[in-house]
Amino acid sequence: MNNGGHRPADCPVASFQLGWCTTRAPARFGPVVMASRVDDVILETRGLTKEFRGFTAVQGVDLQIRRGTIHALIGPNGAGKTTVFNLLTKFLEPSAGQIVYNGRDITALNPAEIARRGMVRSFQISAVFPHLSVRENVRVALQHKLGNSFHFWRSGRILDRLDAPAEALLDAVGLSGFGDELASELAYGRKRALEIATTLALDPETLLLDEPMAGLGQEEIGRIAALIRKVSADRTILMVEHNLSVVADLSDTITVLTRGRILTEGDYAAVSNNPEVVEAYLGTGHA
């Protein structure tokens, strides 16, 4: 997973191969989170389990996501990361366990109800309306503030009131000046930024980002990582991500899944030096 370069003297070979070693500080950028907020758990799972016809994809997962932090969920392919995301947002029903958000049990809620409570997710594949303009994509997401989800029959004058907040969101994600372009004409990295803008339009308290760096080039990865850092200033972020250098740079806490179970959890330093994590990614003989 390493993209080349020289291995620092204090970086074990196996960790270097995984891309854990970075010359940049692994801590978050931006304002320091007050201790009272960091100690506040906003999202929690208790014994979360999902079975598919005898196959257990997620087994007994106990997560605690602290308010105002960036929390990464990582693991080798097939570890159950996206399944956990689907369970948290109720695109899948748990076979057992409990999901608690802001102190309330949301296990029985549907995806729309969970989004209305302030927990919104993105997907591995950029999900925008390709034949709408960039601005129109954001306006669709903003329409819930008019008292209903969609108002396609409303006059243009009524919907025009959404142009200013749409432009503000586009500016926040680095898409100022792209409002009139068709979403289909954007470069892939900018489509990712547009997807984040439409997610932010729902005014979420918690963002769940599913592989935000998937399919991006190196320059685009830097742009989206900076955007995630920016929008995390007053939000909680839980992300699934395979790019371990990005995980190291952005995350306050990292949870490692393997075979549907939590292997270990901690900050970058603790997780990257855990021999079991190295073995899970590279196999035996590297720890």
XYZ file of C-alpha atoms in Angstrom:
287
model
C 0.000 0.000 0.000
C 3.023 2.259 0.283
C 3.237 4.743 -2.580
C 7.021 4.867 -2.672
C 9.535 7.093 -0.907
C 12.067 6.418 1.811
C 11.256 4.549 4.998
C 11.907 6.670 8.120
C 14.392 5.094 10.495
C 11.788 4.786 13.268
C 9.188 3.140 11.010
C 9.005 -0.676 11.018
C 9.153 -2.294 7.583
C 5.663 -3.790 7.868
C 4.147 -0.470 8.900
C 5.896 1.226 5.977
C 4.439 -1.352 3.576
C 0.957 -0.562 4.882
C 1.434 3.158 4.323
C 1.188 3.992 8.008
C 4.411 6.017 8.150
C 3.928 9.669 7.387
C 6.042 12.750 7.817
C 2.942 14.743 8.709
C 1.473 14.871 12.198
C -1.211 12.222 12.644
C -3.356 14.448 14.826
C -6.370 16.371 13.511
C -5.990 19.808 12.061
C -8.221 22.697 13.042
C -9.683 23.799 16.384
C -8.934 21.727 19.457
C -12.012 19.855 20.685
C -12.881 20.618 24.295
C -12.537 17.656 26.642
C -16.216 17.816 27.624
C -17.177 17.211 24.007
C -14.574 14.529 23.352
C -15.816 12.532 26.337
C -19.409 12.644 25.041
C -20.413 9.523 23.082
C -22.756 10.502 20.229
C -23.096 7.110 18.501
C -22.838 3.691 20.113
C -23.478 0.090 19.127
C -23.969 -2.735 21.597
C -23.496 -6.282 20.372
C -24.285 -5.314 16.776
C -24.640 -8.478 14.689
C -25.693 -9.301 11.135
C -26.222 -12.801 9.772
C -26.931 -13.744 6.157
C -28.377 -17.265 5.869
C -25.954 -18.772 8.324
C -22.985 -16.521 7.492
C -22.150 -13.980 10.192
C -20.865 -10.813 8.501
C -20.782 -8.687 11.681
C -20.589 -10.228 15.135
C -20.940 -8.507 18.502
C -19.538 -5.132 17.447
C -19.389 -2.569 20.280
C -18.533 0.882 18.922
C -18.334 4.194 20.740
C -18.029 7.285 18.541
C -17.220 10.426 20.492
C -18.807 13.734 19.612
C -16.662 16.150 17.615
C -14.082 13.560 16.521
C -13.062 11.859 13.287
C -13.338 8.102 13.790
C -12.060 5.706 11.123
C -13.291 2.166 10.580
C -10.661 0.122 8.754
C -9.836 -3.477 7.974
C -8.941 -5.805 5.111
C -11.443 -6.599 2.361
C -14.403 -8.541 3.688
C -13.926 -7.339 7.263
C -17.517 -6.074 7.494
C -16.915 -2.318 7.366
C -19.590 -1.374 4.834
C -22.011 -3.826 6.442
C -21.566 -1.933 9.723
C -22.330 1.329 7.871
C -25.449 -0.215 6.361
C -26.557 -1.374 9.801
C -25.943 2.019 11.420
C -28.064 3.794 8.809
C -30.629 0.961 8.630
C -30.092 0.050 4.997
C -29.748 -3.363 6.623
C -31.656 -4.658 9.648
C -29.481 -5.994 12.484
C -29.906 -9.638 13.431
C -29.100 -8.660 17.013
C -27.784 -5.744 19.015
C -28.638 -2.122 19.624
C -27.798 1.232 18.009
C -27.888 4.323 20.223
C -27.600 7.862 18.845
C -27.542 10.925 21.086
C -28.704 8.771 23.955
C -31.736 7.374 22.101
C -32.235 3.855 20.806
C -32.610 4.162 17.012
C -32.427 0.437 16.215
C -36.047 0.331 15.021
C -35.930 3.513 12.905
C -35.831 3.564 9.097
C -33.112 5.354 7.058
C -35.163 8.519 6.511
C -35.915 8.851 10.221
C -32.240 8.412 11.082
C -31.249 11.100 8.554
C -33.804 13.478 10.077
C -32.169 12.932 13.466
C -28.911 14.258 12.011
C -26.931 11.179 10.945
C -26.337 11.167 7.176
C -24.117 8.940 5.038
C -22.377 9.012 1.701
C -21.717 5.974 -0.478
C -18.658 4.315 -2.038
C -19.809 5.391 -5.512
C -20.441 9.090 -6.037
C -24.212 9.583 -5.886
C -25.313 12.751 -7.688
C -27.963 13.537 -10.288
C -25.819 13.585 -13.453
C -28.266 15.497 -15.671
C -28.924 18.279 -13.175
C -26.602 21.216 -12.739
C -24.254 21.328 -9.772
C -26.412 24.011 -8.144
C -29.616 22.051 -8.780
C -28.133 18.996 -7.069
C -27.609 21.011 -3.908
C -31.043 22.647 -4.201
C -32.702 19.224 -4.249
C -30.982 18.416 -0.955
C -31.977 21.792 0.508
C -35.654 21.443 -0.345
C -36.413 19.546 2.862
C -36.157 22.893 4.659
C -39.306 24.092 2.851
C -41.370 21.625 4.855
C -41.410 18.691 2.452
C -38.797 16.575 0.743
C -39.428 17.638 -2.859
C -41.175 20.591 -4.474
C -40.664 20.054 -8.176
C -44.079 21.612 -8.837
C -43.288 24.834 -6.973
C -42.648 28.001 -8.983
C -39.093 28.864 -9.861
C -39.382 32.025 -7.774
C -40.033 30.024 -4.604
C -37.140 27.644 -5.283
C -34.823 30.537 -6.190
C -34.607 31.356 -2.480
C -32.431 28.253 -2.206
C -29.814 29.591 -4.623
C -27.950 31.626 -1.994
C -27.551 28.776 0.529
C -26.693 26.420 -2.357
C -23.934 28.760 -3.515
C -22.648 29.041 0.060
C -22.377 25.248 0.277
C -20.651 25.044 -3.100
C -18.154 27.656 -1.971
C -17.548 25.717 1.258
C -16.544 22.582 -0.675
C -14.444 24.389 -3.294
C -17.015 24.360 -6.114
C -17.629 28.082 -6.368
C -18.064 28.930 -10.050
C -19.224 25.423 -11.017
C -22.912 25.938 -10.210
C -24.140 26.006 -13.822
C -22.172 22.965 -14.985
C -23.871 19.609 -15.363
C -22.858 17.241 -12.602
C -21.933 14.662 -15.246
C -19.231 17.003 -16.571
C -17.371 17.330 -13.279
C -14.098 15.523 -12.673
C -14.535 12.588 -10.295
C -12.925 14.373 -7.362
C -15.272 17.328 -7.786
C -18.234 14.936 -7.925
C -17.096 13.709 -4.528
C -17.023 17.315 -3.298
C -20.533 17.838 -4.702
C -21.740 14.740 -2.875
C -20.344 16.160 0.367
C -22.107 19.475 -0.360
C -25.454 17.712 -0.843
C -24.852 15.794 2.386
C -24.061 19.019 4.253
C -27.278 20.524 2.866
C -29.160 18.138 5.152
C -27.461 19.896 8.094
C -26.088 16.689 9.651
C -24.616 16.462 13.104
C -22.832 13.248 12.148
C -21.405 12.342 8.738
C -20.767 8.744 7.718
C -18.339 8.694 4.793
C -17.975 5.386 2.950
C -14.552 5.279 1.238
C -14.417 8.989 0.342
C -11.051 8.524 -1.425
C -12.189 5.648 -3.670
C -11.248 6.245 -7.302
C -9.414 9.515 -6.667
C -5.993 10.550 -7.963
C -3.317 11.771 -5.586
C -4.090 15.474 -6.077
C -7.815 14.865 -5.594
C -7.121 12.839 -2.431
C -5.371 15.847 -0.910
C -8.291 18.116 -1.829
C -10.963 15.827 -0.374
C -8.913 15.119 2.765
C -8.623 18.868 3.357
C -12.375 19.204 2.818
C -13.135 16.457 5.366
C -10.833 18.184 7.847
C -12.677 21.455 7.234
C -16.222 20.130 7.628
C -15.268 18.196 10.770
C -14.806 21.445 12.703
C -18.342 21.300 14.140
C -19.415 17.763 13.262
C -18.693 14.152 14.112
C -17.340 12.013 11.270
C -17.232 8.235 11.010
C -15.503 7.018 7.870
C -14.586 3.777 6.184
C -11.358 4.275 4.265
C -8.719 2.039 2.661
C -6.100 4.774 2.210
C -4.177 4.315 5.444
C -2.092 7.467 5.017
C -5.310 9.501 4.938
C -6.596 7.587 7.961
C -3.367 8.345 9.824
C -3.538 12.058 9.036
C -7.228 12.632 9.768
C -8.368 10.274 12.492
C -8.618 10.790 16.235
C -9.625 7.162 16.793
C -9.233 4.090 14.577
C -11.234 0.879 14.930
C -9.881 -2.164 13.093
C -12.355 -4.819 11.966
C -11.488 -8.289 10.775
C -13.914 -11.108 9.975
C -16.804 -9.075 11.328
C -15.274 -8.455 14.762
C -13.334 -5.613 16.341
C -9.660 -6.544 16.397
C -8.384 -3.446 18.191
C -9.043 0.258 18.657
C -6.977 3.298 19.505
C -5.129 6.254 18.092
C -2.784 6.096 15.110
C 0.324 5.258 17.147
C -1.302 2.387 19.022
C -3.025 0.803 16.036
C -0.142 1.107 13.587
C 2.233 -0.657 15.964
C -0.147 -3.510 16.773
C 1.273 -6.789 15.369
C -2.236 -8.230 14.969
C -3.189 -5.342 12.663
C -0.110 -5.890 10.517
C -0.893 -9.607 10.333
C -4.523 -8.936 9.372
C -3.399 -6.814 6.420
C -0.228 -8.565 5.299
C -0.494 -12.087 6.704
C 1.920 -13.864 9.012
C 5.651 -13.259 8.878
C 5.459 -9.436 8.801
C 4.606 -8.535 12.393
